[in-house]
Amino acid sequence: MFAKLLVANRGEIAVRVIRACRDAGIRTVAVYSDADREALHVRLADEAYPIGPAPAAQSYLAIDRLIDVARRAGAQAVHPGYGFLAENARFAEACRAAGLTFVGPPPEAIAAMGDKTAARRTAATCGVPLVPGTREPVGSDDEAARAARELGYPVMIKATLGGGGKGMRLVANPGELGAALRLARSEAASAFGDAGVYLEKTLAEPRHIEIQVLADADGHVVHLGERECSIQRRHQKLVEEAPSPLVDPPLRRAMGEAACRLVAAVGYRNAGTVEFLVDAERRFYFLEVNTRLQVEHPVTELVTGLDLVREQLRLAAGEPLGYTQGDVIARGWAIECRISAEDPAAHFRPSPGRITAWRPPAGPWVRVDAGVYEGAEVPIHYDPLMAKLIVWGRDRGDAIRRMAGALAEFGVAGVRTTIPFHAAVMVHPDFVAGRLSTAFVERMGSGLVPRPDPARARVAMIAAALHAYRQAGRAWRSAVAPGPSAWALAARPRVPRVPR
Amino acid sequence: MFAKLLVANRGEIAVRVIRACRDAGIRTVAVYSDADREALHVRLADEAYPIGPAPAAQSYLAIDRLIDVARRAGAQAVHPGYGFLAENARFAEACRAAGLTFVGPPPEAIAAMGDKTAARRTAATCGVPLVPGTREPVGSDDEAARAARELGYPVMIKATLGGGGKGMRLVANPGELGAALRLARSEAASAFGDAGVYLEKTLAEPRHIEIQVLADADGHVVHLGERECSIQRRHQKLVEEAPSPLVDPPLRRAMGEAACRLVAAVGYRNAGTVEFLVDAERRFYFLEVNTRLQVEHPVTELVTGLDLVREQLRLAAGEPLGYTQGDVIARGWAIECRISAEDPAAHFRPSPGRITAWRPPAGPWVRVDAGVYEGAEVPIHYDPLMAKLIVWGRDRGDAIRRMAGALAEFGVAGVRTTIPFHAAVMVHPDFVAGRLSTAFVERMGSGLVPRPDPARARVAMIAAALHAYRQAGRAWRSAVAPGPSAWALAARPRVPRVPR
Amino acid sequence: MRFTLTLGPETVAAEIEERDGRYHVQLDGERVEVDARWSAAGTLSLLIGGTAYLADVAEENGEIVVGLGGHAYRVRVEEPGRRLGRRRAGAAGDAAQRLVAPMPGRVVSVHVRAGDRVALDAPLVVLEAMKMENEFRATVAGVVAEVAVTAGQAVNAGDLLVVVSPERT
Amino acid sequence: MRFTLTLGPETVAAEIEERDGRYHVQLDGERVEVDARWSAAGTLSLLIGGTAYLADVAEENGEIVVGLGGHAYRVRVEEPGRRLGRRRAGAAGDAAQRLVAPMPGRVVSVHVRAGDRVALDAPLVVLEAMKMENEFRATVAGVVAEVAVTAGQAVNAGDLLVVVSPERT
């Protein structure tokens, strides 16, 4: 095993990797941008070094600086987390060139799966079913129009090197195609440095179900079952669970074997995820391979009992898997809710700022993977994910009830959060019944906009009055308002003056 | 199931019960003494009512007040937690008389097991092996001396209605017997209202291993395997784990069956624990039955996947167990460390006061059941237990490493804690090898007194110097010292004045 | 001490008296006794008729924001005859909406042109920031007076995006 | 700014200068550069030569208590020529030990009589409080000057238990 590892990330996933390394006896090296000196991952690492200004392009995406810090700190390995450089083959290559072990698949596998049209061709070769679509990037607008007509509207435009919903556009009819192509290409070019896009047929309200795989250096591959991630908003996952309420053992076996075939075909190593869409008739279609740890990996951990980051470290160090498919046994049900600094009552607008209160829930089978703490700042520069709340239960109903309770216990102030959105999902009849689809959030519309409890409005008024009463009784201090909030820039806070 | 339940306890166990009720859709009624208005259990309950002054005899032990609050709040059931009234048959009777469901065994079973000599007789009848000792309370000192001579020194004096180490005295030779009897009788009289004591032979460095049982109203009984609680100090458990490194499947079956026989014989209902001593030859001896939830119940939860408080509620509501012995399957290994406000560097002296920093660890398979929060006060009136840190791992080594990491992450200031003691245990070669006994802590002596890292002393000096430097640069405020600490009464704090 | 409290459409008169460490609160004539404890961090533990509440109270843009049960209630507190709270500039009401970028980002799309009539809550601009697309909507019904950006443009925090003049009815 | 720092048996001279938001610290002549950040709650995040430390710093009984890695380090800080910290009354040293009950409880046992000669760390009294028996030991070697309680007696916080006069050597 490695003696020292650099974590090339920030936020909750950097903290997650640091903890896994600590438990494995590996010293950790954190890196931080100017916006992150006081971040939780810097507090918890053994060492920490600055890597540049707040914008990610000058810090967390700066390959040379990361390699330089890893070298100078004497790290032997690099964990990329997710996002940032996690699926960047050039970064994996740079690590290799510097003699550092990249905790992930080899650069060739990243590149092979990163090109989405190439990945689709490989999947077809392995007999993995595909969503009908173009096998190559579309050239001219005319060629795209022909392909779309053949597939049948609505069609989806996707970036060849895409991911995370970037460069994706749903096109309902031929009239919208031209404009959508222009936007998708420009988004793809700016996000991935390649304007290539391809077309896929749109399935009616499909479910998003993915298979976790692990592969060792000897080519042994196992899958750890599925995760369902159908609760999405604008292609951003919000709620994930394992297993899926749709998947029965035969379907699980079929999807798992398809996933294993595909990754074996490209010489895949380490942890990866094969994403599928599943239609109402339980037919599954290959979507893409994520060549990294997923945000939602904890739900798989809680049902299988396997520590995925630990497995990543072991596999990167060249250890064999040490178990076979038959040894992987799932127990119970796990659900994850992503707790972001966003205001679900205002179209999920980001809500950066100082976290003035942070009271995470706790207790049996309640896990909070957080990247923040009370008093920490959610910077404006990065993803607004603050924490993941994950629960386990003996069955799905048990897990849902526990999640609802944990959400009710979760207290956060200073920033708005997605907690009330998740609370609304947990009691929604379709969610409780397991009737999920990627259209769930959109279809529910305002039904999922959290509504305050009218009975509590009166209590809030009493609390506000008590606050004003108390402030009136105090010497007026010059700075009552909490730390500056970026959103307040639009309108400077004005403090009410309550005279005696 | 009940609509509303009163939690007749405080601290972490009250919080634990409140969470279980919330997940089961039961409204909770907390009670608090004058010292506990701001306690965590009051924050998390749906309702909360005062029950009297800080001393437990006037609040948490005041049966009439508890029954009165339960009635007025419309509660249908009462959960006693552990300690306080949890094993008080009169309280269970008072609940029954008031039409309240007591979440625990019937008063008759509490009384039958509460009288330790009667319990020993019942165990003997059921063919459960006993530690050699007197079957009846000893009468005169002469009778005791005869009995002790027959058993052979050293002998243990125990209170007939005992528990928690009260009224226990180890007697090494006949010369010590008279004084030890006097002390044990006076302790027993003041703790249990009954001066009766009996004698037991002392086993050489035995292990403390206990069996968790569940019984429903139809008389179905299952056991959930064992917990080993050999790491004790003055009969107070400090570290517990499940399973035990000593117990193999045949021994587990034998102990489990013995435990089930015993509780079935007394018409036991709900959750209970049968405690055994196990000697070096793996022979087990009945010790006593705890007719309540144990502090250390979480280790059993984490390996079996069963929520014990939820099971208690179900069984109290008259639901059947719904599973049989064969359905109880343990997975992996769990360890619990009790995090108390005590100073392990000063003979575990209590360290009450204001908790100025509270940073519990988190992450996969790390559970913290706490009764406190940052800013809360650890009152001088009650048990100093602040939280239980529980981890799960795939095997014992995995669990130990995770516990060591979680302890390293746990940050507490304002009170001293047992965290460094536990950190020393986790790396002790005997603990790591599973060589445990109830003499572990005593035998290790100063080897378990936490020693500060000399390399960090220099960093502490730098931190202190930076603090003084910073204070010097500030306008001097009148009250720098944190909230009053009971221990500071002996010597009023004096703040160093650092002039510019 | 007397206050006027406004939460959404509702305005009530309140009076608070402190006696024996408890607060006697009247809301529109109805009396409640409140046991309130503040923690150092601004968290307020309330017991009202036995029911327990935990609230986070802070001041923000001239309002008192009360976090309770996962929601944020924005309460305006005034003394009778004198407004103590000040409305947020550009918020709903009679004033024009001057939409400025709250953080650095890139304009993804602009949904209005100068002169357009927009309803309350109509989408105005989508801004990409924090890895997310953020839609900004009209907080007044009215006419778009100015559009200061185009799709694709990078903006800094504080840059003007759109101005909507309220409809006179 | 210069200080003298004492931790246990060790005393070192320190000098601190602040430049560009960093602290240049000399300890007995050795220089280190420290990046230090305080949180509102009194937690101190240190980066010293890349190594990260998280410390909780508070003042207690005239000493600065630094919580670091689970241990509490008690540091006395003085300016040269002038003691800034004050020793805890009754603590180790030349003064007599006046042992008082730190909390209400019951005396379980008294291990000394007036006139007894006691070694450093010898048990004096066992007090039951917080459900635990707490042993109090001699913090000076010397002679028991007074025993103010007997076994079984209830005591209040602040009640005198035992006085030990230090041995003159």
PDB file of C-alpha atoms in Angstrom, chain C residues 35-148:
ATOM      1  CA  ASP C  35     -39.851  29.385  27.520  1.00  0.00           C
ATOM      2  CA  ALA C  36     -37.023  30.569  25.251  1.00  0.00           C
ATOM      3  CA  ARG C  37     -33.305  29.787  25.454  1.00  0.00           C
ATOM      4  CA  TRP C  38     -30.654  31.185  23.153  1.00  0.00           C
ATOM      5  CA  SER C  39     -27.448  29.334  22.450  1.00  0.00           C
ATOM      6  CA  ALA C  40     -24.237  31.206  21.723  1.00  0.00           C
ATOM      7  CA  ALA C  41     -24.572  30.336  18.034  1.00  0.00           C
ATOM      8  CA  GLY C  42     -27.948  32.078  17.624  1.00  0.00           C
ATOM      9  CA  THR C  43     -30.061  28.969  17.922  1.00  0.00           C
ATOM     10  CA  LEU C  44     -33.281  29.463  19.810  1.00  0.00           C
ATOM     11  CA  SER C  45     -34.945  26.640  21.733  1.00  0.00           C
ATOM     12  CA  LEU C  46     -38.643  27.346  22.325  1.00  0.00           C
ATOM     13  CA  LEU C  47     -41.170  25.546  24.473  1.00  0.00           C
ATOM     14  CA  ILE C  48     -44.677  26.786  23.821  1.00  0.00           C
ATOM     15  CA  GLY C  49     -47.377  24.961  25.725  1.00  0.00           C
ATOM     16  CA  GLY C  50     -45.058  21.972  25.977  1.00  0.00           C
ATOM     17  CA  THR C  51     -44.316  21.774  22.264  1.00  0.00           C
ATOM     18  CA  ALA C  52     -40.609  22.026  21.438  1.00  0.00           C
ATOM     19  CA  TYR C  53     -39.208  24.075  18.541  1.00  0.00           C
ATOM     20  CA  LEU C  54     -35.656  24.759  17.496  1.00  0.00           C
ATOM     21  CA  ALA C  55     -35.202  27.901  15.407  1.00  0.00           C
ATOM     22  CA  ASP C  56     -32.219  29.636  13.854  1.00  0.00           C
ATOM     23  CA  VAL C  57     -32.708  33.372  13.902  1.00  0.00           C
ATOM     24  CA  ALA C  58     -30.668  35.854  11.908  1.00  0.00           C
ATOM     25  CA  GLU C  59     -31.045  39.271  10.356  1.00  0.00           C
ATOM     26  CA  GLU C  60     -30.781  39.523   6.609  1.00  0.00           C
ATOM     27  CA  ASN C  61     -31.630  42.412   4.326  1.00  0.00           C
ATOM     28  CA  GLY C  62     -33.649  44.172   6.969  1.00  0.00           C
ATOM     29  CA  GLU C  63     -35.789  41.180   7.747  1.00  0.00           C
ATOM     30  CA  ILE C  64     -35.552  38.625  10.486  1.00  0.00           C
ATOM     31  CA  VAL C  65     -35.066  35.213   8.944  1.00  0.00           C
ATOM     32  CA  VAL C  66     -36.303  32.354  11.090  1.00  0.00           C
ATOM     33  CA  GLY C  67     -35.155  28.865  10.086  1.00  0.00           C
ATOM     34  CA  LEU C  68     -37.684  26.380  11.455  1.00  0.00           C
ATOM     35  CA  GLY C  69     -38.362  22.830  10.345  1.00  0.00           C
ATOM     36  CA  GLY C  70     -36.226  23.214   7.218  1.00  0.00           C
ATOM     37  CA  HIS C  71     -37.953  26.363   5.993  1.00  0.00           C
ATOM     38  CA  ALA C  72     -36.857  29.972   6.154  1.00  0.00           C
ATOM     39  CA  TYR C  73     -39.571  32.390   7.276  1.00  0.00           C
ATOM     40  CA  ARG C  74     -38.826  36.030   6.531  1.00  0.00           C
ATOM     41  CA  VAL C  75     -40.490  38.241   9.094  1.00  0.00           C
ATOM     42  CA  ARG C  76     -40.613  42.035   9.022  1.00  0.00           C
ATOM     43  CA  VAL C  77     -40.684  43.531  12.497  1.00  0.00           C
ATOM     44  CA  GLU C  78     -41.891  47.096  13.047  1.00  0.00           C
ATOM     45  CA  GLU C  79     -42.788  49.219  15.985  1.00  0.00           C
ATOM     46  CA  PRO C  80     -46.284  50.693  15.484  1.00  0.00           C
ATOM     47  CA  GLY C  81     -46.056  53.959  13.572  1.00  0.00           C
ATOM     48  CA  ARG C  82     -42.479  53.329  12.519  1.00  0.00           C
ATOM     49  CA  ARG C  83     -41.072  50.705  10.198  1.00  0.00           C
ATOM     50  CA  LEU C  84     -38.041  49.002  11.677  1.00  0.00           C
ATOM     51  CA  GLY C  85     -37.304  46.551   8.919  1.00  0.00           C
ATOM     52  CA  ARG C  86     -36.314  47.831   5.488  1.00  0.00           C
ATOM     53  CA  ARG C  87     -37.334  46.034   2.358  1.00  0.00           C
ATOM     54  CA  ARG C  88     -34.733  44.458   0.221  1.00  0.00           C
ATOM     55  CA  ALA C  89     -33.857  46.705  -2.700  1.00  0.00           C
ATOM     56  CA  GLY C  90     -35.287  45.310  -5.906  1.00  0.00           C
ATOM     57  CA  ALA C  91     -37.606  42.917  -4.139  1.00  0.00           C
ATOM     58  CA  ALA C  92     -41.290  42.514  -4.931  1.00  0.00           C
ATOM     59  CA  GLY C  93     -43.336  45.655  -4.650  1.00  0.00           C
ATOM     60  CA  ASP C  94     -43.561  48.984  -6.374  1.00  0.00           C
ATOM     61  CA  ALA C  95     -39.878  49.481  -7.124  1.00  0.00           C
ATOM     62  CA  ALA C  96     -38.234  48.550 -10.406  1.00  0.00           C
ATOM     63  CA  GLN C  97     -36.398  45.237 -10.461  1.00  0.00           C
ATOM     64  CA  ARG C  98     -32.706  45.853 -11.127  1.00  0.00           C
ATOM     65  CA  LEU C  99     -31.376  42.349 -11.641  1.00  0.00           C
ATOM     66  CA  VAL C 100     -27.625  42.174 -11.072  1.00  0.00           C
ATOM     67  CA  ALA C 101     -25.364  39.128 -11.231  1.00  0.00           C
ATOM     68  CA  PRO C 102     -24.932  37.841  -7.690  1.00  0.00           C
ATOM     69  CA  MET C 103     -21.708  36.021  -8.590  1.00  0.00           C
ATOM     70  CA  PRO C 104     -19.263  35.764 -11.469  1.00  0.00           C
ATOM     71  CA  GLY C 105     -20.562  33.560 -14.240  1.00  0.00           C
ATOM     72  CA  ARG C 106     -21.608  33.241 -17.846  1.00  0.00           C
ATOM     73  CA  VAL C 107     -24.945  34.270 -19.330  1.00  0.00           C
ATOM     74  CA  VAL C 108     -26.457  31.130 -20.841  1.00  0.00           C
ATOM     75  CA  SER C 109     -29.609  32.652 -22.247  1.00  0.00           C
ATOM     76  CA  VAL C 110     -31.655  35.846 -22.192  1.00  0.00           C
ATOM     77  CA  HIS C 111     -35.390  35.332 -22.375  1.00  0.00           C
ATOM     78  CA  VAL C 112     -36.572  38.936 -22.793  1.00  0.00           C
ATOM     79  CA  ARG C 113     -35.957  41.972 -24.953  1.00  0.00           C
ATOM     80  CA  ALA C 114     -36.329  45.617 -23.987  1.00  0.00           C
ATOM     81  CA  GLY C 115     -39.963  46.597 -24.227  1.00  0.00           C
ATOM     82  CA  ASP C 116     -41.300  43.109 -23.519  1.00  0.00           C
ATOM     83  CA  ARG C 117     -44.177  42.922 -21.113  1.00  0.00           C
ATOM     84  CA  VAL C 118     -43.426  40.307 -18.438  1.00  0.00           C
ATOM     85  CA  ALA C 119     -45.641  38.660 -15.848  1.00  0.00           C
ATOM     86  CA  LEU C 120     -44.559  38.112 -12.253  1.00  0.00           C
ATOM     87  CA  ASP C 121     -42.184  35.112 -12.133  1.00  0.00           C
ATOM     88  CA  ALA C 122     -41.463  35.167 -15.879  1.00  0.00           C
ATOM     89  CA  PRO C 123     -37.954  33.911 -16.733  1.00  0.00           C
ATOM     90  CA  LEU C 124     -35.533  36.734 -17.566  1.00  0.00           C
ATOM     91  CA  VAL C 125     -31.980  35.401 -17.737  1.00  0.00           C
ATOM     92  CA  VAL C 126     -30.165  32.118 -17.160  1.00  0.00           C
ATOM     93  CA  LEU C 127     -26.717  32.496 -15.605  1.00  0.00           C
ATOM     94  CA  GLU C 128     -24.214  29.674 -15.251  1.00  0.00           C
ATOM     95  CA  ALA C 129     -22.321  29.752 -11.976  1.00  0.00           C
ATOM     96  CA  MET C 130     -21.299  27.164  -9.375  1.00  0.00           C
ATOM     97  CA  LYS C 131     -21.539  24.476 -12.056  1.00  0.00           C
ATOM     98  CA  MET C 132     -25.271  25.141 -12.276  1.00  0.00           C
ATOM     99  CA  GLU C 133     -27.569  27.058 -14.535  1.00  0.00           C
ATOM    100  CA  ASN C 134     -29.497  29.563 -12.473  1.00  0.00           C
ATOM    101  CA  GLU C 135     -32.690  31.005 -13.761  1.00  0.00           C
ATOM    102  CA  PHE C 136     -33.609  34.528 -12.703  1.00  0.00           C
ATOM    103  CA  ARG C 137     -37.231  35.547 -12.858  1.00  0.00           C
ATOM    104  CA  ALA C 138     -39.263  38.698 -12.695  1.00  0.00           C
ATOM    105  CA  THR C 139     -40.088  39.753  -9.161  1.00  0.00           C
ATOM    106  CA  VAL C 140     -42.443  42.446 -10.482  1.00  0.00           C
ATOM    107  CA  ALA C 141     -44.925  42.325 -13.342  1.00  0.00           C
ATOM    108  CA  GLY C 142     -44.123  45.058 -15.822  1.00  0.00           C
ATOM    109  CA  VAL C 143     -42.117  46.081 -18.842  1.00  0.00           C
ATOM    110  CA  VAL C 144     -38.485  45.266 -19.532  1.00  0.00           C
ATOM    111  CA  ALA C 145     -36.730  48.641 -19.417  1.00  0.00           C
ATOM    112  CA  GLU C 146     -33.215  47.451 -20.185  1.00  0.00           C
ATOM    113  CA  VAL C 147     -31.308  44.282 -21.125  1.00  0.00           C
ATOM    114  CA  ALA C 148     -27.616  44.802 -20.440  1.00  0.00           C
TER     115      ALA C 148
END
